[in-house]
């Protein structure tokens, strides 16, 4: 029987709280060892809800604490890179919410540090890789059910939008998921991006670009299109489709019941991503804790995926700003991150 | 090129008007020769809308008029049998809205008269046999796609109900369609019926039985269940499913567009049968006029189907009244009405 | 923080093994304390897979063992009643797979014993009450979304069937679930049953009745129809629909991906109930363990539900055998089992 | 009653034959007056099938023949402009299959000629404007059901592809329909196009670009994306979606029956556009003949739509060839073609 993994949670906002609760209640073999947040009261409340975990004023102390086997980072984006670096230095497995860093260069340094260690300690929270619907698409594609994958089509809609939402934020916070899906489901790297954005409402701030349309080229002659609508109004919805040589496979829209009422036959659409990806968030942590326990490779996104995502989103921001297609360098995947590489030993010492 | 069939329309209420308009505008090779109705103005209006057809005060004159090649009966139920008999006597093809007669005995006399003539002149308006969705189910069953058909499941819902609606009316007006579907799609005859009915609202009249559940046994070990909900509220909907040995086939619910709005993904449901079966009503007449023109068997319901429907609905009424299962006699199909019979010559002289 | 509930598992066949694994891996606050099975090796294997639990040769010893806080019964149907009685005598919460007993009388004695204790210790494994799709239907109905529930329509299909399968087995093993759904979703009791059954293949044993159609009447003027097809061929599928005064609500068929291939757009259908109800089996135990931990009422099926199911299935067997509608007595729900009753204290001492 | 419109059909290949048969059998108030084709036998066969219409060796004679009230052009693309010009000169209404001409300049000359006449005689065969699913989307958008339309998303898949299929042909033959849908459903004009294309199979000719992804910008800040997959393998499918401010509306995929078989729940997908748009082709001609009979504006595509389509597809070809976004001039719609213009008198003299 594997030992219980005691996880320290840095950042206890909405996402961090969800992760802590999941670790405490729904992830076998995991426990919340401690929490840390800029809002100490919030950290303390979540710690109490998770079996009376310790509360750390200093997140670095949490990382170094000997009772903490692994770290989950859900704090502000700008803090991610430094916390991940500290985890690498402490030799502790870390699950970092996307983005891995704020610049491609910072992400690259983390990749280099991990390569220097020679083992994969970093997992990046791109949870769609654990969503049952996305996994069903991946299985079908991998099994060759629709022939070679030729095109990825992504739809990503949020119900509501803050009235100030610059295009680069839509790219780094939202489109990054779809870009990851394109890479993951096609098994190819992005080589070119073309982006157009729109401010859909006159009362949104002048800098706001809440609706984006991305067109990507990928290696091996693949293409992709991604819609990101931040103010879709009706709900939160994500759809991923792979067009292959002989057919297509698409994520089914989850539905529990069909209601016939008032001249309509209808199913409910989720309102926020925390509901839509409820199971994915659990399964992501289950997979991560298993990989930590067993010293096997995490099958979710790696530091390399985090780094490449950053490179592509940087290119998307440039494309949005210039209105021109932007070429994306596609460096070779280092040996440590290759799928066919011998599984690296990971996990707690 | 076939000659145009001049059709006389008896009864120009909602259904008869629809038929007349369809004949005039959408049925190739047909024309409206004349109309007749207890409300002469109504008959005249429809006649004018259909290319200036003649108006007959006496429906028997319409039937006998030499300019009328064929007759469509959409008048009150109680008049059907007599008008059909007159058509048989005049040797003219007739499309009679269901029911063929008001009693099984009256229907039986018409069947006998037609058999005496030795050719099929009578068609009965059970339009589902021309509905694209029902036809797709029939094709799949006939092709053996799901193995031998074992069970029919019918759903039949009306949006609204008059506050006085006796159970026998629900049986003869609504359930008769589903009974016909069961016979047609399974290719078997009903041998037993069991019926329960409910008055769903306290403000409906005491005699009202607006919701029915029927369970049928059929020849060759087949079963059927039929729901008739007359006050479904949300809309008009019909569903037919055949469970076979290796799979099932079900009518798809027609939908033109999917609307995502207010937290729902929805399609519209029709509100009345005239909309749901718009195409079926046209195709029924197209098929009928073709059969009249070419002297081939009409592939819709025959006088025999009309008679058997009456026998089964009579049994259903008895079952509803007694609360007991009622056995249904299954007389052998006369040669004139057998599917494998040599196609009888029908049509106008 | 609640104490961990140590569960003893009696019966480690397919169902018991699944329950044990779920308790061990996926149910927070639970552990497998021990196993017992007529096949000792099988019990030992499952015990080893569940963290090295103890193996009991005598299931009664397991029930009485002080390290066992609660008991799960998944042994042969004929053993259920005696084991449940022993649990009641030991004052231990017990989750018993359906059926609660083999006769209504045996079930009634258990209900009486539990009432004598004055607290609810018995839970019955009718897992659909924890299925996300069924729960969505229940929520909609309870919320009055479609008005008062008038009719329940159940479909229950197994892919394959043993070549010998008497009708009474189909009723007690399969239809019992749909009968429970009808009672649960309509909130009414069955008052009459009418049943017809068919042996669908000539090579099945003479006693086999693998396809059933049930028509039920319930209190407050409700109706129900239930199809049980044991040899559906294409897969395992369950559907539950409630027709209400203003609309209907139906379980959505679960689907992860839509594949377009070879002229079709298709979703996969599960092949066995263990896959279809994977989540329901987990959530049922999560709910049960929570109720044991917190001393609150289990929101799944009670001993009373187990008893009433038995009464109705007995009536169904009689109806199948006689071909006549059979009236079902509807005794008043004892105070201990009423939903509006003050929540009884349950759980481990 | 309106007079029957006698239509001369030029070009009796697959498309022209379908149109001729539709006119003969399914379009009220229409008749086929004559046919003409480079293959005289083919023209004669179709003429015979359509009630014994005349056969013209010279298509210009057909256009000028006094028995011909209106002309339908379904001949080779390169002949369209000249035949349309002849119809304008003869003052006869003409339905021209897309494209209206082979160059934007030729189309422009036709627009100018028609403007000089001061009435609209030219209809262009972009049949999706008559497809029930597309019309349902249009109605919802026009009714403001999903707020202002912001984005159009088009999917256009053919089952099979000739092994030689240059990208410009995919644009002018296939994408032109989706570009028209974008303009029509959003009510905006294209201002920029960006196009990427792929040859999906090594055995296709070197010049072949069978899969295209287009990204468009339109007036009023709208965007569009269009997938054209010419070798989709599984079937022929078209999907159109409009994303609005508060929701989305999408064409439903037509389906007649749901078949459950072999572990799948499936609906059939059409194999060719003649099946998918069967009804649209009929309704297009019904609408056209009505407009000719009544002297009202045809509600389908006009010469102006034909011209603008040409301008946009020209830009797409340039974008595909250069790999750069290409700006599209958006000339003001001439008064003759404005929707709010007083309906011009059209039709036969």
Short mmCIF file of N, CA and C in Angstrom, two decimals, chain A residues 188-237:
data_model
loop_
_atom_site.label_atom_id
_atom_site.label_comp_id
_atom_site.label_asym_id
_atom_site.label_seq_id
_atom_site.Cartn_x
_atom_site.Cartn_y
_atom_site.Cartn_z
N UNK A 188 0.79 17.30 -32.33
CA UNK A 188 1.63 18.13 -33.20
C UNK A 188 1.95 19.45 -32.51
N UNK A 189 2.93 20.18 -33.04
CA UNK A 189 3.31 21.47 -32.47
C UNK A 189 2.84 22.62 -33.35
N UNK A 190 2.47 23.70 -32.73
CA UNK A 190 1.99 24.88 -33.45
C UNK A 190 3.16 25.56 -34.17
N UNK A 191 2.93 25.89 -35.44
CA UNK A 191 4.00 26.54 -36.21
C UNK A 191 3.63 27.97 -36.63
N UNK A 192 2.35 28.29 -36.61
CA UNK A 192 1.92 29.63 -37.04
C UNK A 192 0.61 29.97 -36.36
N UNK A 193 0.47 31.23 -36.00
CA UNK A 193 -0.81 31.66 -35.42
C UNK A 193 -1.29 32.92 -36.11
N UNK A 194 -2.61 33.01 -36.25
CA UNK A 194 -3.26 34.20 -36.80
C UNK A 194 -4.45 34.47 -35.91
N UNK A 195 -4.57 35.71 -35.43
CA UNK A 195 -5.56 36.00 -34.39
C UNK A 195 -6.32 37.29 -34.69
N UNK A 196 -7.62 37.22 -34.56
CA UNK A 196 -8.44 38.43 -34.63
C UNK A 196 -9.29 38.50 -33.37
N UNK A 197 -9.47 39.72 -32.88
CA UNK A 197 -10.24 39.88 -31.64
C UNK A 197 -11.24 41.00 -31.76
N UNK A 198 -12.27 40.94 -30.94
CA UNK A 198 -13.36 41.90 -31.02
C UNK A 198 -13.81 42.31 -29.62
N UNK A 199 -14.08 43.56 -29.45
CA UNK A 199 -14.77 44.04 -28.26
C UNK A 199 -16.25 44.03 -28.60
N UNK A 200 -17.00 43.14 -27.96
CA UNK A 200 -18.36 42.89 -28.45
C UNK A 200 -19.40 43.86 -27.92
N UNK A 201 -19.08 44.60 -26.84
CA UNK A 201 -20.08 45.50 -26.29
C UNK A 201 -19.50 46.91 -26.14
N UNK A 202 -20.28 47.92 -26.49
CA UNK A 202 -19.75 49.29 -26.39
C UNK A 202 -19.39 49.68 -24.96
N UNK A 203 -20.04 49.08 -23.96
CA UNK A 203 -19.76 49.51 -22.59
C UNK A 203 -18.55 48.80 -21.98
N UNK A 204 -17.93 47.87 -22.70
CA UNK A 204 -16.70 47.28 -22.20
C UNK A 204 -15.57 48.29 -22.35
N UNK A 205 -14.55 48.17 -21.52
CA UNK A 205 -13.43 49.11 -21.57
C UNK A 205 -12.78 49.09 -22.95
N UNK A 206 -12.16 50.17 -23.32
CA UNK A 206 -11.58 50.31 -24.65
C UNK A 206 -10.53 49.26 -24.96
N UNK A 207 -9.85 48.79 -23.93
CA UNK A 207 -8.77 47.82 -24.15
C UNK A 207 -9.32 46.39 -24.24
N UNK A 208 -10.58 46.23 -23.89
CA UNK A 208 -11.17 44.88 -23.85
C UNK A 208 -11.28 44.27 -25.24
N UNK A 209 -10.86 43.00 -25.34
CA UNK A 209 -11.05 42.21 -26.56
C UNK A 209 -11.59 40.87 -26.09
N UNK A 210 -12.90 40.79 -25.94
CA UNK A 210 -13.48 39.63 -25.25
C UNK A 210 -13.77 38.45 -26.15
N UNK A 211 -13.82 38.66 -27.46
CA UNK A 211 -14.07 37.54 -28.37
C UNK A 211 -12.89 37.38 -29.31
N UNK A 212 -12.34 36.21 -29.35
CA UNK A 212 -11.16 35.94 -30.17
C UNK A 212 -11.43 34.80 -31.15
N UNK A 213 -10.83 34.92 -32.31
CA UNK A 213 -10.83 33.79 -33.25
C UNK A 213 -9.38 33.56 -33.63
N UNK A 214 -8.90 32.35 -33.39
CA UNK A 214 -7.51 31.99 -33.68
C UNK A 214 -7.47 30.96 -34.79
N UNK A 215 -6.55 31.12 -35.69
CA UNK A 215 -6.32 30.07 -36.68
C UNK A 215 -4.86 29.65 -36.58
N UNK A 216 -4.64 28.36 -36.40
CA UNK A 216 -3.29 27.85 -36.17
C UNK A 216 -2.89 26.90 -37.29
N UNK A 217 -1.60 26.91 -37.61
CA UNK A 217 -1.03 25.83 -38.40
C UNK A 217 -0.15 25.01 -37.46
N UNK A 218 -0.12 23.70 -37.67
CA UNK A 218 0.70 22.82 -36.83
C UNK A 218 1.60 21.96 -37.72
N UNK A 219 2.52 21.31 -37.08
CA UNK A 219 3.42 20.42 -37.82
C UNK A 219 2.61 19.33 -38.53
N UNK A 220 3.24 18.73 -39.52
CA UNK A 220 2.66 17.63 -40.29
C UNK A 220 1.40 18.05 -41.04
N UNK A 221 1.32 19.34 -41.36
CA UNK A 221 0.22 19.82 -42.20
C UNK A 221 -1.12 19.90 -41.50
N UNK A 222 -1.11 19.99 -40.20
CA UNK A 222 -2.38 20.10 -39.48
C UNK A 222 -2.80 21.56 -39.32
N UNK A 223 -4.08 21.76 -39.12
CA UNK A 223 -4.64 23.09 -38.92
C UNK A 223 -5.50 23.09 -37.66
N UNK A 224 -5.76 24.28 -37.15
CA UNK A 224 -6.65 24.38 -36.00
C UNK A 224 -7.36 25.72 -36.02
N UNK A 225 -8.57 25.72 -35.47
CA UNK A 225 -9.29 26.97 -35.27
C UNK A 225 -9.84 26.97 -33.85
N UNK A 226 -9.75 28.11 -33.20
CA UNK A 226 -10.19 28.21 -31.81
C UNK A 226 -11.04 29.46 -31.65
N UNK A 227 -12.25 29.27 -31.16
CA UNK A 227 -13.11 30.39 -30.79
C UNK A 227 -13.05 30.55 -29.28
N UNK A 228 -12.77 31.77 -28.84
CA UNK A 228 -12.91 32.06 -27.41
C UNK A 228 -13.90 33.21 -27.27
N UNK A 229 -15.06 32.89 -26.71
CA UNK A 229 -16.08 33.91 -26.48
C UNK A 229 -16.22 34.08 -24.96
N UNK A 230 -15.81 35.22 -24.47
CA UNK A 230 -15.78 35.42 -23.02
C UNK A 230 -17.11 35.87 -22.45
N UNK A 231 -17.97 36.38 -23.33
CA UNK A 231 -19.27 36.86 -22.85
C UNK A 231 -20.38 36.17 -23.63
N UNK A 232 -20.39 34.83 -23.52
CA UNK A 232 -21.34 34.05 -24.32
C UNK A 232 -22.76 34.15 -23.80
N UNK A 233 -22.90 34.63 -22.58
CA UNK A 233 -24.24 34.88 -22.08
C UNK A 233 -24.95 33.64 -21.57
N UNK A 234 -25.11 32.67 -22.42
CA UNK A 234 -25.96 31.53 -22.06
C UNK A 234 -25.32 30.56 -21.10
N UNK A 235 -23.99 30.55 -20.98
CA UNK A 235 -23.37 29.58 -20.08
C UNK A 235 -21.91 29.34 -20.41
N UNK A 236 -21.34 28.36 -19.72
CA UNK A 236 -19.94 27.99 -19.95
C UNK A 236 -19.94 26.71 -20.78
N UNK A 237 -19.21 26.72 -21.86
CA UNK A 237 -19.21 25.54 -22.71
C UNK A 237 -17.87 25.40 -23.42
#
